[in-house]
């Protein structure tokens, strides 16, 4: 997967902010022209914070849409449809800060369940767990922000999926890893 340049990352952030501001505040921000990388199918998450606290985070973990469409969809969903928070208001638009995480394709962690912790690199890998009709995802930066070790990270992705901690030790769940390229607004 080709990484985005710093300039392309700033354009991605501009596109996300433009989408949110137009949807919520009827504002019309201009962004630079999109390069061809925005036509490639990529997974993407948009995270919104306000005064350092999470305000919304939704994304598309799999590369089902061109990046430009994924950014728009994730930005709208993170700002209006995250079930943990009320929709972002017009008054908050100047206070929120955006972060975009561009994902690599998730890959199944091919090892025995007891070897999973030693095959996860904190700060590099994000996790997806699937099993028992449930799934959960944690972005790579979550483990770093909360100073988690690999076992804690695996336990937290279980909790995110609504599974008991330690369920990652089961052969009946699939653990997938992915990497994320992170871009954050300087506000």
Short mmCIF file of N, CA and C in Angstrom, two decimals:
data_model
loop_
_atom_site.label_atom_id
_atom_site.label_comp_id
_atom_site.label_asym_id
_atom_site.label_seq_id
_atom_site.Cartn_x
_atom_site.Cartn_y
_atom_site.Cartn_z
N UNK A 1 0.84 -1.18 0.00
CA UNK A 1 0.00 0.00 0.00
C UNK A 1 0.89 1.24 0.00
N UNK A 2 0.64 2.13 -0.91
CA UNK A 2 1.39 3.38 -0.99
C UNK A 2 0.93 4.31 0.13
N UNK A 3 1.89 4.85 0.88
CA UNK A 3 1.56 5.79 1.94
C UNK A 3 1.18 7.13 1.34
N UNK A 4 0.37 7.86 2.05
CA UNK A 4 0.04 9.22 1.64
C UNK A 4 1.18 10.13 2.04
N UNK A 5 1.40 11.16 1.25
CA UNK A 5 2.38 12.17 1.62
C UNK A 5 1.76 13.04 2.71
N UNK A 6 2.60 13.84 3.36
CA UNK A 6 2.09 14.75 4.39
C UNK A 6 1.06 15.71 3.78
N UNK A 7 1.33 16.20 2.57
CA UNK A 7 0.39 17.10 1.90
C UNK A 7 -0.94 16.40 1.63
N UNK A 8 -0.90 15.14 1.17
CA UNK A 8 -2.14 14.39 0.93
C UNK A 8 -2.90 14.15 2.23
N UNK A 9 -2.16 13.95 3.32
CA UNK A 9 -2.81 13.80 4.62
C UNK A 9 -3.54 15.07 5.03
N UNK A 10 -2.93 16.22 4.77
CA UNK A 10 -3.58 17.49 5.09
C UNK A 10 -4.81 17.72 4.21
N UNK A 11 -4.73 17.27 2.96
CA UNK A 11 -5.89 17.37 2.06
C UNK A 11 -7.01 16.45 2.56
N UNK A 12 -6.65 15.26 3.04
CA UNK A 12 -7.65 14.34 3.60
C UNK A 12 -8.35 14.97 4.80
N UNK A 13 -7.58 15.62 5.68
CA UNK A 13 -8.17 16.31 6.82
C UNK A 13 -9.08 17.45 6.37
N UNK A 14 -8.65 18.19 5.36
CA UNK A 14 -9.47 19.28 4.83
C UNK A 14 -10.79 18.74 4.29
N UNK A 15 -10.72 17.62 3.56
CA UNK A 15 -11.95 17.01 3.02
C UNK A 15 -12.89 16.59 4.14
N UNK A 16 -12.35 16.01 5.20
CA UNK A 16 -13.19 15.59 6.33
C UNK A 16 -13.83 16.81 7.01
N UNK A 17 -13.03 17.85 7.25
CA UNK A 17 -13.57 19.06 7.90
C UNK A 17 -14.59 19.73 6.98
N UNK A 18 -14.29 19.82 5.70
CA UNK A 18 -15.22 20.42 4.74
C UNK A 18 -16.57 19.69 4.78
N UNK A 19 -16.52 18.36 4.82
CA UNK A 19 -17.73 17.55 4.85
C UNK A 19 -18.54 17.83 6.10
N UNK A 20 -17.88 17.86 7.25
CA UNK A 20 -18.58 18.10 8.52
C UNK A 20 -19.15 19.51 8.57
N UNK A 21 -18.35 20.50 8.18
CA UNK A 21 -18.81 21.89 8.23
C UNK A 21 -19.98 22.14 7.29
N UNK A 22 -19.94 21.52 6.12
CA UNK A 22 -21.05 21.70 5.17
C UNK A 22 -22.32 21.04 5.71
N UNK A 23 -22.17 19.83 6.26
CA UNK A 23 -23.31 19.06 6.76
C UNK A 23 -23.95 19.72 7.99
N UNK A 24 -23.11 20.20 8.90
CA UNK A 24 -23.62 20.71 10.18
C UNK A 24 -23.80 22.22 10.18
N UNK A 25 -22.87 22.94 9.59
CA UNK A 25 -22.89 24.39 9.70
C UNK A 25 -23.19 25.13 8.42
N UNK A 26 -23.46 24.39 7.34
CA UNK A 26 -23.74 24.99 6.04
C UNK A 26 -22.61 25.94 5.61
N UNK A 27 -21.38 25.58 5.96
CA UNK A 27 -20.21 26.35 5.56
C UNK A 27 -19.64 25.73 4.29
N UNK A 28 -18.86 26.50 3.56
CA UNK A 28 -18.27 25.98 2.33
C UNK A 28 -16.77 26.25 2.32
N UNK A 29 -16.00 25.27 2.75
CA UNK A 29 -14.54 25.33 2.80
C UNK A 29 -13.98 24.81 1.48
N UNK A 30 -12.88 25.38 1.03
CA UNK A 30 -12.20 24.91 -0.17
C UNK A 30 -10.99 24.06 0.22
N UNK A 31 -10.75 23.00 -0.54
CA UNK A 31 -9.60 22.14 -0.33
C UNK A 31 -8.83 22.02 -1.64
N UNK A 32 -7.57 21.64 -1.53
CA UNK A 32 -6.78 21.43 -2.73
C UNK A 32 -7.30 20.22 -3.50
N UNK A 33 -6.92 20.16 -4.75
CA UNK A 33 -7.35 19.06 -5.62
C UNK A 33 -6.84 17.72 -5.09
N UNK A 34 -7.69 16.70 -5.22
CA UNK A 34 -7.33 15.37 -4.75
C UNK A 34 -6.40 14.68 -5.73
N UNK A 35 -5.37 14.04 -5.21
CA UNK A 35 -4.44 13.28 -6.05
C UNK A 35 -5.02 11.90 -6.34
N UNK A 36 -4.43 11.13 -7.25
CA UNK A 36 -4.96 9.81 -7.60
C UNK A 36 -5.08 8.83 -6.43
N UNK A 37 -4.29 9.00 -5.35
CA UNK A 37 -4.39 8.08 -4.22
C UNK A 37 -5.80 8.09 -3.61
N UNK A 38 -6.53 9.19 -3.76
CA UNK A 38 -7.88 9.29 -3.20
C UNK A 38 -8.90 8.47 -3.99
N UNK A 39 -8.49 7.95 -5.16
CA UNK A 39 -9.36 7.08 -5.94
C UNK A 39 -9.13 5.60 -5.61
N UNK A 40 -8.11 5.30 -4.80
CA UNK A 40 -7.81 3.92 -4.41
C UNK A 40 -8.72 3.50 -3.25
N UNK A 41 -9.16 2.25 -3.28
CA UNK A 41 -9.96 1.74 -2.17
C UNK A 41 -9.08 1.58 -0.94
N UNK A 42 -9.51 2.21 0.15
CA UNK A 42 -8.76 2.17 1.41
C UNK A 42 -9.75 2.15 2.56
N UNK A 43 -9.33 1.54 3.67
CA UNK A 43 -10.06 1.69 4.92
C UNK A 43 -9.66 3.01 5.55
N UNK A 44 -10.59 3.63 6.27
CA UNK A 44 -10.31 4.93 6.88
C UNK A 44 -11.20 5.14 8.10
N UNK A 45 -10.64 5.80 9.12
CA UNK A 45 -11.40 6.21 10.30
C UNK A 45 -11.23 7.70 10.50
N UNK A 46 -12.31 8.36 10.93
CA UNK A 46 -12.25 9.76 11.33
C UNK A 46 -12.55 9.81 12.83
N UNK A 47 -11.63 10.42 13.57
CA UNK A 47 -11.77 10.59 15.00
C UNK A 47 -11.94 12.08 15.28
N UNK A 48 -12.92 12.41 16.12
CA UNK A 48 -13.18 13.79 16.50
C UNK A 48 -12.93 13.91 17.99
N UNK A 49 -12.14 14.92 18.38
CA UNK A 49 -11.95 15.22 19.79
C UNK A 49 -12.34 16.67 20.04
N UNK A 50 -12.68 16.93 21.30
CA UNK A 50 -13.00 18.29 21.72
C UNK A 50 -12.34 18.50 23.08
N UNK A 51 -11.46 19.48 23.16
CA UNK A 51 -10.68 19.74 24.38
C UNK A 51 -9.99 18.46 24.87
N UNK A 52 -9.46 17.69 23.92
CA UNK A 52 -8.69 16.50 24.25
C UNK A 52 -9.51 15.26 24.55
N UNK A 53 -10.83 15.37 24.57
CA UNK A 53 -11.72 14.24 24.87
C UNK A 53 -12.36 13.71 23.59
N UNK A 54 -12.52 12.39 23.52
CA UNK A 54 -13.17 11.78 22.37
C UNK A 54 -14.57 12.35 22.20
N UNK A 55 -14.91 12.69 20.95
CA UNK A 55 -16.22 13.27 20.63
C UNK A 55 -16.95 12.45 19.56
N UNK A 56 -16.20 11.56 18.89
CA UNK A 56 -16.78 10.68 17.88
C UNK A 56 -15.67 9.97 17.14
N UNK A 57 -15.93 8.72 16.76
CA UNK A 57 -14.95 7.97 15.99
C UNK A 57 -15.67 6.85 15.26
N UNK A 58 -15.71 6.96 13.96
CA UNK A 58 -16.34 5.94 13.12
C UNK A 58 -15.54 5.84 11.83
N UNK A 59 -15.50 4.65 11.29
CA UNK A 59 -14.79 4.48 10.04
C UNK A 59 -15.18 3.22 9.32
N UNK A 60 -14.43 2.97 8.29
CA UNK A 60 -14.63 1.82 7.42
C UNK A 60 -13.34 1.01 7.46
N UNK A 61 -13.33 -0.13 8.16
CA UNK A 61 -12.08 -0.87 8.32
C UNK A 61 -11.59 -1.58 7.06
N UNK A 62 -12.48 -1.84 6.15
CA UNK A 62 -12.10 -2.58 4.94
C UNK A 62 -12.11 -1.65 3.73
N UNK A 63 -11.25 -1.92 2.75
CA UNK A 63 -11.14 -1.04 1.57
C UNK A 63 -12.28 -1.27 0.57
N UNK A 64 -13.48 -0.87 0.96
CA UNK A 64 -14.67 -1.10 0.13
C UNK A 64 -14.97 0.07 -0.80
N UNK A 65 -14.43 1.24 -0.50
CA UNK A 65 -14.74 2.45 -1.26
C UNK A 65 -13.46 3.21 -1.58
N UNK A 66 -13.49 4.03 -2.63
CA UNK A 66 -12.36 4.94 -2.85
C UNK A 66 -12.15 5.81 -1.59
N UNK A 67 -10.91 6.12 -1.30
CA UNK A 67 -10.58 6.87 -0.10
C UNK A 67 -11.40 8.14 0.04
N UNK A 68 -11.59 8.88 -1.05
CA UNK A 68 -12.34 10.13 -0.96
C UNK A 68 -13.77 9.89 -0.48
N UNK A 69 -14.40 8.80 -0.92
CA UNK A 69 -15.76 8.48 -0.48
C UNK A 69 -15.76 7.98 0.96
N UNK A 70 -14.75 7.19 1.32
CA UNK A 70 -14.64 6.71 2.68
C UNK A 70 -14.47 7.84 3.67
N UNK A 71 -13.66 8.84 3.33
CA UNK A 71 -13.46 9.99 4.21
C UNK A 71 -14.77 10.72 4.44
N UNK A 72 -15.51 10.96 3.36
CA UNK A 72 -16.80 11.66 3.48
C UNK A 72 -17.75 10.86 4.37
N UNK A 73 -17.88 9.57 4.11
CA UNK A 73 -18.79 8.72 4.89
C UNK A 73 -18.38 8.68 6.36
N UNK A 74 -17.10 8.48 6.63
CA UNK A 74 -16.62 8.40 8.01
C UNK A 74 -16.79 9.74 8.73
N UNK A 75 -16.53 10.84 8.05
CA UNK A 75 -16.67 12.17 8.67
C UNK A 75 -18.11 12.45 9.05
N UNK A 76 -19.04 12.14 8.15
CA UNK A 76 -20.46 12.35 8.46
C UNK A 76 -20.87 11.46 9.63
N UNK A 77 -20.50 10.19 9.57
CA UNK A 77 -20.90 9.26 10.63
C UNK A 77 -20.29 9.63 11.98
N UNK A 78 -19.01 9.97 12.00
CA UNK A 78 -18.35 10.31 13.27
C UNK A 78 -18.96 11.56 13.90
N UNK A 79 -19.41 12.50 13.07
CA UNK A 79 -19.94 13.76 13.60
C UNK A 79 -21.44 13.72 13.88
N UNK A 80 -22.16 12.75 13.31
CA UNK A 80 -23.62 12.75 13.49
C UNK A 80 -24.20 11.44 14.00
N UNK A 81 -23.44 10.34 13.91
CA UNK A 81 -24.06 9.03 14.17
C UNK A 81 -23.31 8.13 15.14
N UNK A 82 -22.29 8.63 15.81
CA UNK A 82 -21.62 7.79 16.81
C UNK A 82 -22.60 7.63 17.97
N UNK A 83 -23.04 6.40 18.26
CA UNK A 83 -24.07 6.20 19.28
C UNK A 83 -23.64 6.59 20.69
N UNK A 84 -22.36 6.81 20.91
CA UNK A 84 -21.87 7.18 22.23
C UNK A 84 -22.04 8.67 22.53
N UNK A 85 -22.32 9.47 21.49
CA UNK A 85 -22.33 10.92 21.65
C UNK A 85 -23.49 11.54 20.89
N UNK A 86 -23.96 12.71 21.34
CA UNK A 86 -24.93 13.44 20.51
C UNK A 86 -24.23 13.99 19.27
N UNK A 87 -24.98 14.30 18.22
CA UNK A 87 -24.35 14.88 17.03
C UNK A 87 -23.58 16.16 17.36
N UNK A 88 -22.51 16.40 16.64
CA UNK A 88 -21.74 17.63 16.79
C UNK A 88 -22.65 18.80 16.40
N UNK A 89 -22.61 19.86 17.20
CA UNK A 89 -23.44 21.03 16.93
C UNK A 89 -22.66 22.09 16.16
N UNK A 90 -23.37 23.03 15.58
CA UNK A 90 -22.76 24.14 14.86
C UNK A 90 -21.80 24.90 15.77
N UNK A 91 -22.18 25.07 17.04
CA UNK A 91 -21.35 25.82 18.00
C UNK A 91 -20.02 25.12 18.28
N UNK A 92 -19.95 23.82 18.07
CA UNK A 92 -18.74 23.07 18.35
C UNK A 92 -17.74 23.05 17.19
N UNK A 93 -18.16 23.46 16.01
CA UNK A 93 -17.32 23.30 14.82
C UNK A 93 -15.93 23.90 14.95
N UNK A 94 -15.83 25.03 15.61
CA UNK A 94 -14.51 25.66 15.75
C UNK A 94 -13.70 25.07 16.90
N UNK A 95 -14.32 24.23 17.73
CA UNK A 95 -13.66 23.64 18.89
C UNK A 95 -13.14 22.23 18.64
N UNK A 96 -13.75 21.52 17.69
CA UNK A 96 -13.37 20.12 17.48
C UNK A 96 -12.06 20.01 16.70
N UNK A 97 -11.39 18.91 16.92
CA UNK A 97 -10.14 18.60 16.23
C UNK A 97 -10.31 17.24 15.55
N UNK A 98 -9.83 17.13 14.32
CA UNK A 98 -10.00 15.90 13.55
C UNK A 98 -8.69 15.13 13.42
N UNK A 99 -8.83 13.83 13.40
CA UNK A 99 -7.72 12.93 13.12
C UNK A 99 -8.21 11.91 12.11
N UNK A 100 -7.41 11.63 11.12
CA UNK A 100 -7.76 10.62 10.11
C UNK A 100 -6.73 9.51 10.19
N UNK A 101 -7.20 8.28 10.18
CA UNK A 101 -6.32 7.12 10.14
C UNK A 101 -6.62 6.35 8.86
N UNK A 102 -5.62 6.29 7.98
CA UNK A 102 -5.73 5.53 6.73
C UNK A 102 -5.20 4.13 7.02
N UNK A 103 -6.00 3.11 6.74
CA UNK A 103 -5.67 1.75 7.14
C UNK A 103 -5.08 0.92 6.00
N UNK A 104 -4.19 0.00 6.38
CA UNK A 104 -3.79 -1.04 5.44
C UNK A 104 -4.88 -2.11 5.46
N UNK A 105 -4.81 -3.03 4.53
CA UNK A 105 -5.78 -4.12 4.51
C UNK A 105 -5.57 -5.01 5.74
N UNK A 106 -6.64 -5.34 6.46
CA UNK A 106 -6.49 -6.24 7.61
C UNK A 106 -6.03 -7.62 7.17
N UNK A 107 -5.14 -8.21 7.97
CA UNK A 107 -4.63 -9.55 7.69
C UNK A 107 -4.79 -10.41 8.94
N UNK A 108 -5.20 -11.66 8.72
CA UNK A 108 -5.36 -12.59 9.83
C UNK A 108 -4.01 -12.85 10.48
N UNK A 109 -3.99 -12.80 11.81
CA UNK A 109 -2.79 -13.11 12.57
C UNK A 109 -2.63 -14.63 12.54
N UNK A 110 -1.66 -15.10 11.77
CA UNK A 110 -1.45 -16.54 11.55
C UNK A 110 -0.49 -17.11 12.58
N UNK A 111 -1.02 -17.47 13.74
CA UNK A 111 -0.23 -18.11 14.78
C UNK A 111 -1.20 -18.77 15.75
N UNK A 112 -0.67 -19.56 16.65
CA UNK A 112 -1.51 -20.17 17.68
C UNK A 112 -2.03 -19.07 18.60
N UNK A 113 -3.22 -19.26 19.19
CA UNK A 113 -3.77 -18.23 20.07
C UNK A 113 -2.83 -17.79 21.19
N UNK A 114 -2.06 -18.72 21.78
CA UNK A 114 -1.17 -18.34 22.87
C UNK A 114 0.03 -17.52 22.39
N UNK A 115 0.26 -17.49 21.07
CA UNK A 115 1.37 -16.71 20.50
C UNK A 115 0.92 -15.33 20.01
N UNK A 116 -0.36 -15.04 20.10
CA UNK A 116 -0.87 -13.77 19.58
C UNK A 116 -0.20 -12.54 20.20
N UNK A 117 -0.04 -12.46 21.52
CA UNK A 117 0.58 -11.26 22.09
C UNK A 117 1.98 -10.97 21.54
N UNK A 118 2.78 -12.00 21.34
CA UNK A 118 4.15 -11.78 20.87
C UNK A 118 4.20 -11.42 19.39
N UNK A 119 3.07 -11.52 18.69
CA UNK A 119 3.01 -11.17 17.27
C UNK A 119 2.31 -9.84 17.01
N UNK A 120 2.10 -9.08 18.07
CA UNK A 120 1.49 -7.75 17.96
C UNK A 120 2.51 -6.72 18.40
N UNK A 121 2.71 -5.71 17.57
CA UNK A 121 3.64 -4.63 17.91
C UNK A 121 2.83 -3.39 18.29
N UNK A 122 2.92 -3.01 19.55
CA UNK A 122 2.21 -1.84 20.05
C UNK A 122 2.73 -0.59 19.34
N UNK A 123 1.80 0.26 18.92
CA UNK A 123 2.15 1.48 18.21
C UNK A 123 2.12 1.31 16.70
N UNK A 124 2.20 0.07 16.24
CA UNK A 124 2.14 -0.21 14.80
C UNK A 124 0.83 -0.87 14.42
N UNK A 125 0.42 -1.88 15.19
CA UNK A 125 -0.73 -2.70 14.81
C UNK A 125 -2.03 -2.22 15.45
N UNK A 126 -3.07 -2.24 14.64
CA UNK A 126 -4.44 -2.14 15.13
C UNK A 126 -5.00 -3.54 15.14
N UNK A 127 -6.10 -3.74 15.87
CA UNK A 127 -6.67 -5.07 16.01
C UNK A 127 -8.14 -5.13 15.63
N UNK A 128 -8.51 -6.24 15.01
CA UNK A 128 -9.91 -6.59 14.77
C UNK A 128 -10.09 -7.99 15.34
N UNK A 129 -11.17 -8.19 16.08
CA UNK A 129 -11.51 -9.52 16.56
C UNK A 129 -12.87 -9.89 16.00
N UNK A 130 -13.01 -11.14 15.59
CA UNK A 130 -14.28 -11.65 15.07
C UNK A 130 -14.54 -13.02 15.68
N UNK A 131 -15.75 -13.21 16.17
CA UNK A 131 -16.11 -14.52 16.70
C UNK A 131 -17.42 -14.47 17.45
N UNK A 132 -18.10 -15.59 17.46
CA UNK A 132 -19.37 -15.74 18.17
C UNK A 132 -20.39 -14.67 17.75
N UNK A 133 -20.37 -14.33 16.45
CA UNK A 133 -21.31 -13.35 15.92
C UNK A 133 -21.01 -11.92 16.31
N UNK A 134 -19.84 -11.66 16.80
CA UNK A 134 -19.46 -10.32 17.25
C UNK A 134 -18.14 -9.91 16.62
N UNK A 135 -17.91 -8.61 16.60
CA UNK A 135 -16.62 -8.12 16.14
C UNK A 135 -16.32 -6.79 16.83
N UNK A 136 -15.04 -6.47 16.89
CA UNK A 136 -14.60 -5.21 17.49
C UNK A 136 -13.29 -4.79 16.85
N UNK A 137 -13.01 -3.50 16.89
CA UNK A 137 -11.81 -2.93 16.28
C UNK A 137 -11.24 -1.87 17.20
N UNK A 138 -9.93 -1.86 17.32
CA UNK A 138 -9.22 -0.78 18.00
C UNK A 138 -8.10 -0.30 17.09
N UNK A 139 -8.02 1.00 16.90
CA UNK A 139 -6.97 1.60 16.07
C UNK A 139 -5.61 1.46 16.76
N UNK A 140 -4.52 1.48 15.99
CA UNK A 140 -3.19 1.32 16.57
C UNK A 140 -2.87 2.32 17.68
N UNK A 141 -3.33 3.55 17.54
CA UNK A 141 -2.98 4.59 18.50
C UNK A 141 -3.64 4.40 19.87
N UNK A 142 -4.68 3.57 19.94
CA UNK A 142 -5.36 3.34 21.22
C UNK A 142 -4.41 2.71 22.24
N UNK A 143 -3.67 1.70 21.81
CA UNK A 143 -2.75 1.01 22.73
C UNK A 143 -1.68 1.96 23.24
N UNK A 144 -1.19 2.82 22.37
CA UNK A 144 -0.15 3.78 22.75
C UNK A 144 -0.72 4.83 23.70
N UNK A 145 -1.89 5.37 23.36
CA UNK A 145 -2.49 6.42 24.18
C UNK A 145 -2.80 5.96 25.59
N UNK A 146 -3.15 4.68 25.74
CA UNK A 146 -3.52 4.15 27.05
C UNK A 146 -2.43 3.25 27.65
N UNK A 147 -1.22 3.30 27.05
CA UNK A 147 -0.07 2.59 27.57
C UNK A 147 -0.34 1.10 27.80
N UNK A 148 -0.97 0.46 26.82
CA UNK A 148 -1.32 -0.96 26.92
C UNK A 148 -0.19 -1.84 26.42
N UNK A 149 -0.06 -3.00 27.02
CA UNK A 149 0.82 -4.02 26.47
C UNK A 149 -0.03 -4.91 25.54
N UNK A 150 0.57 -5.84 24.81
CA UNK A 150 -0.22 -6.64 23.85
C UNK A 150 -1.38 -7.41 24.48
N UNK A 151 -1.20 -7.96 25.67
CA UNK A 151 -2.29 -8.70 26.32
C UNK A 151 -3.44 -7.77 26.67
N UNK A 152 -3.12 -6.60 27.22
CA UNK A 152 -4.17 -5.62 27.54
C UNK A 152 -4.89 -5.16 26.27
N UNK A 153 -4.15 -4.97 25.19
CA UNK A 153 -4.73 -4.54 23.92
C UNK A 153 -5.70 -5.61 23.40
N UNK A 154 -5.27 -6.86 23.47
CA UNK A 154 -6.15 -7.97 23.05
C UNK A 154 -7.39 -8.05 23.94
N UNK A 155 -7.22 -7.88 25.24
CA UNK A 155 -8.38 -7.90 26.15
C UNK A 155 -9.35 -6.76 25.84
N UNK A 156 -8.80 -5.58 25.53
CA UNK A 156 -9.67 -4.43 25.24
C UNK A 156 -10.41 -4.59 23.92
N UNK A 157 -9.80 -5.23 22.93
CA UNK A 157 -10.52 -5.44 21.68
C UNK A 157 -11.64 -6.47 21.91
N UNK A 158 -11.41 -7.42 22.82
CA UNK A 158 -12.49 -8.35 23.20
C UNK A 158 -13.67 -7.57 23.80
N UNK A 159 -13.35 -6.69 24.75
CA UNK A 159 -14.41 -5.90 25.39
C UNK A 159 -15.15 -5.04 24.37
N UNK A 160 -14.41 -4.46 23.43
CA UNK A 160 -15.03 -3.62 22.39
C UNK A 160 -16.05 -4.43 21.60
N UNK A 161 -15.78 -5.73 21.41
CA UNK A 161 -16.68 -6.61 20.66
C UNK A 161 -17.80 -7.17 21.54
N UNK A 162 -17.75 -6.87 22.83
CA UNK A 162 -18.75 -7.43 23.73
C UNK A 162 -18.45 -8.86 24.12
N UNK A 163 -17.19 -9.24 24.01
CA UNK A 163 -16.74 -10.59 24.39
C UNK A 163 -16.01 -10.51 25.73
N UNK A 164 -15.96 -11.60 26.47
CA UNK A 164 -15.20 -11.59 27.73
C UNK A 164 -13.71 -11.37 27.46
N UNK A 165 -13.03 -10.70 28.39
CA UNK A 165 -11.58 -10.55 28.25
C UNK A 165 -10.97 -11.95 28.21
N UNK A 166 -9.89 -12.07 27.50
CA UNK A 166 -9.23 -13.37 27.37
C UNK A 166 -9.79 -14.23 26.26
N UNK A 167 -10.89 -13.83 25.65
CA UNK A 167 -11.48 -14.63 24.58
C UNK A 167 -10.54 -14.74 23.38
N UNK A 168 -9.58 -13.83 23.27
CA UNK A 168 -8.59 -13.89 22.18
C UNK A 168 -7.75 -15.16 22.26
N UNK A 169 -7.78 -15.85 23.40
CA UNK A 169 -7.03 -17.10 23.56
C UNK A 169 -7.73 -18.29 22.91
N UNK A 170 -8.94 -18.07 22.41
CA UNK A 170 -9.75 -19.15 21.82
C UNK A 170 -9.44 -19.35 20.34
N UNK A 171 -9.43 -20.60 19.93
CA UNK A 171 -9.32 -20.92 18.50
C UNK A 171 -10.55 -20.50 17.73
N UNK A 172 -11.65 -20.21 18.44
CA UNK A 172 -12.92 -19.88 17.79
C UNK A 172 -13.06 -18.40 17.43
N UNK A 173 -12.04 -17.61 17.72
CA UNK A 173 -12.07 -16.21 17.30
C UNK A 173 -10.91 -15.94 16.35
N UNK A 174 -11.15 -15.03 15.44
CA UNK A 174 -10.12 -14.61 14.49
C UNK A 174 -9.59 -13.25 14.94
N UNK A 175 -8.29 -13.13 14.96
CA UNK A 175 -7.65 -11.84 15.24
C UNK A 175 -6.99 -11.38 13.95
N UNK A 176 -7.29 -10.15 13.58
CA UNK A 176 -6.68 -9.54 12.40
C UNK A 176 -5.91 -8.31 12.84
N UNK A 177 -4.82 -8.04 12.15
CA UNK A 177 -4.04 -6.83 12.42
C UNK A 177 -4.04 -5.96 11.16
N UNK A 178 -3.83 -4.69 11.39
CA UNK A 178 -3.69 -3.71 10.30
C UNK A 178 -2.81 -2.59 10.82
N UNK A 179 -2.33 -1.80 9.92
CA UNK A 179 -1.54 -0.63 10.30
C UNK A 179 -2.31 0.62 9.90
N UNK A 180 -1.96 1.71 10.53
CA UNK A 180 -2.66 2.95 10.24
C UNK A 180 -1.69 4.11 10.07
N UNK A 181 -1.95 4.92 9.05
CA UNK A 181 -1.19 6.14 8.85
C UNK A 181 -2.07 7.27 9.40
N UNK A 182 -1.57 8.00 10.39
CA UNK A 182 -2.37 8.95 11.13
C UNK A 182 -2.01 10.38 10.77
N UNK A 183 -3.06 11.18 10.54
CA UNK A 183 -2.90 12.61 10.28
C UNK A 183 -3.82 13.35 11.23
N UNK A 184 -3.28 14.40 11.89
CA UNK A 184 -4.03 15.15 12.89
C UNK A 184 -3.99 16.63 12.57
N UNK A 185 -5.14 17.28 12.77
CA UNK A 185 -5.19 18.73 12.59
C UNK A 185 -4.36 19.42 13.66
N UNK A 186 -3.70 20.47 13.28
CA UNK A 186 -3.02 21.34 14.24
C UNK A 186 -3.93 22.52 14.48
N UNK A 187 -4.66 22.49 15.56
CA UNK A 187 -5.61 23.56 15.84
C UNK A 187 -5.33 24.12 17.21
#
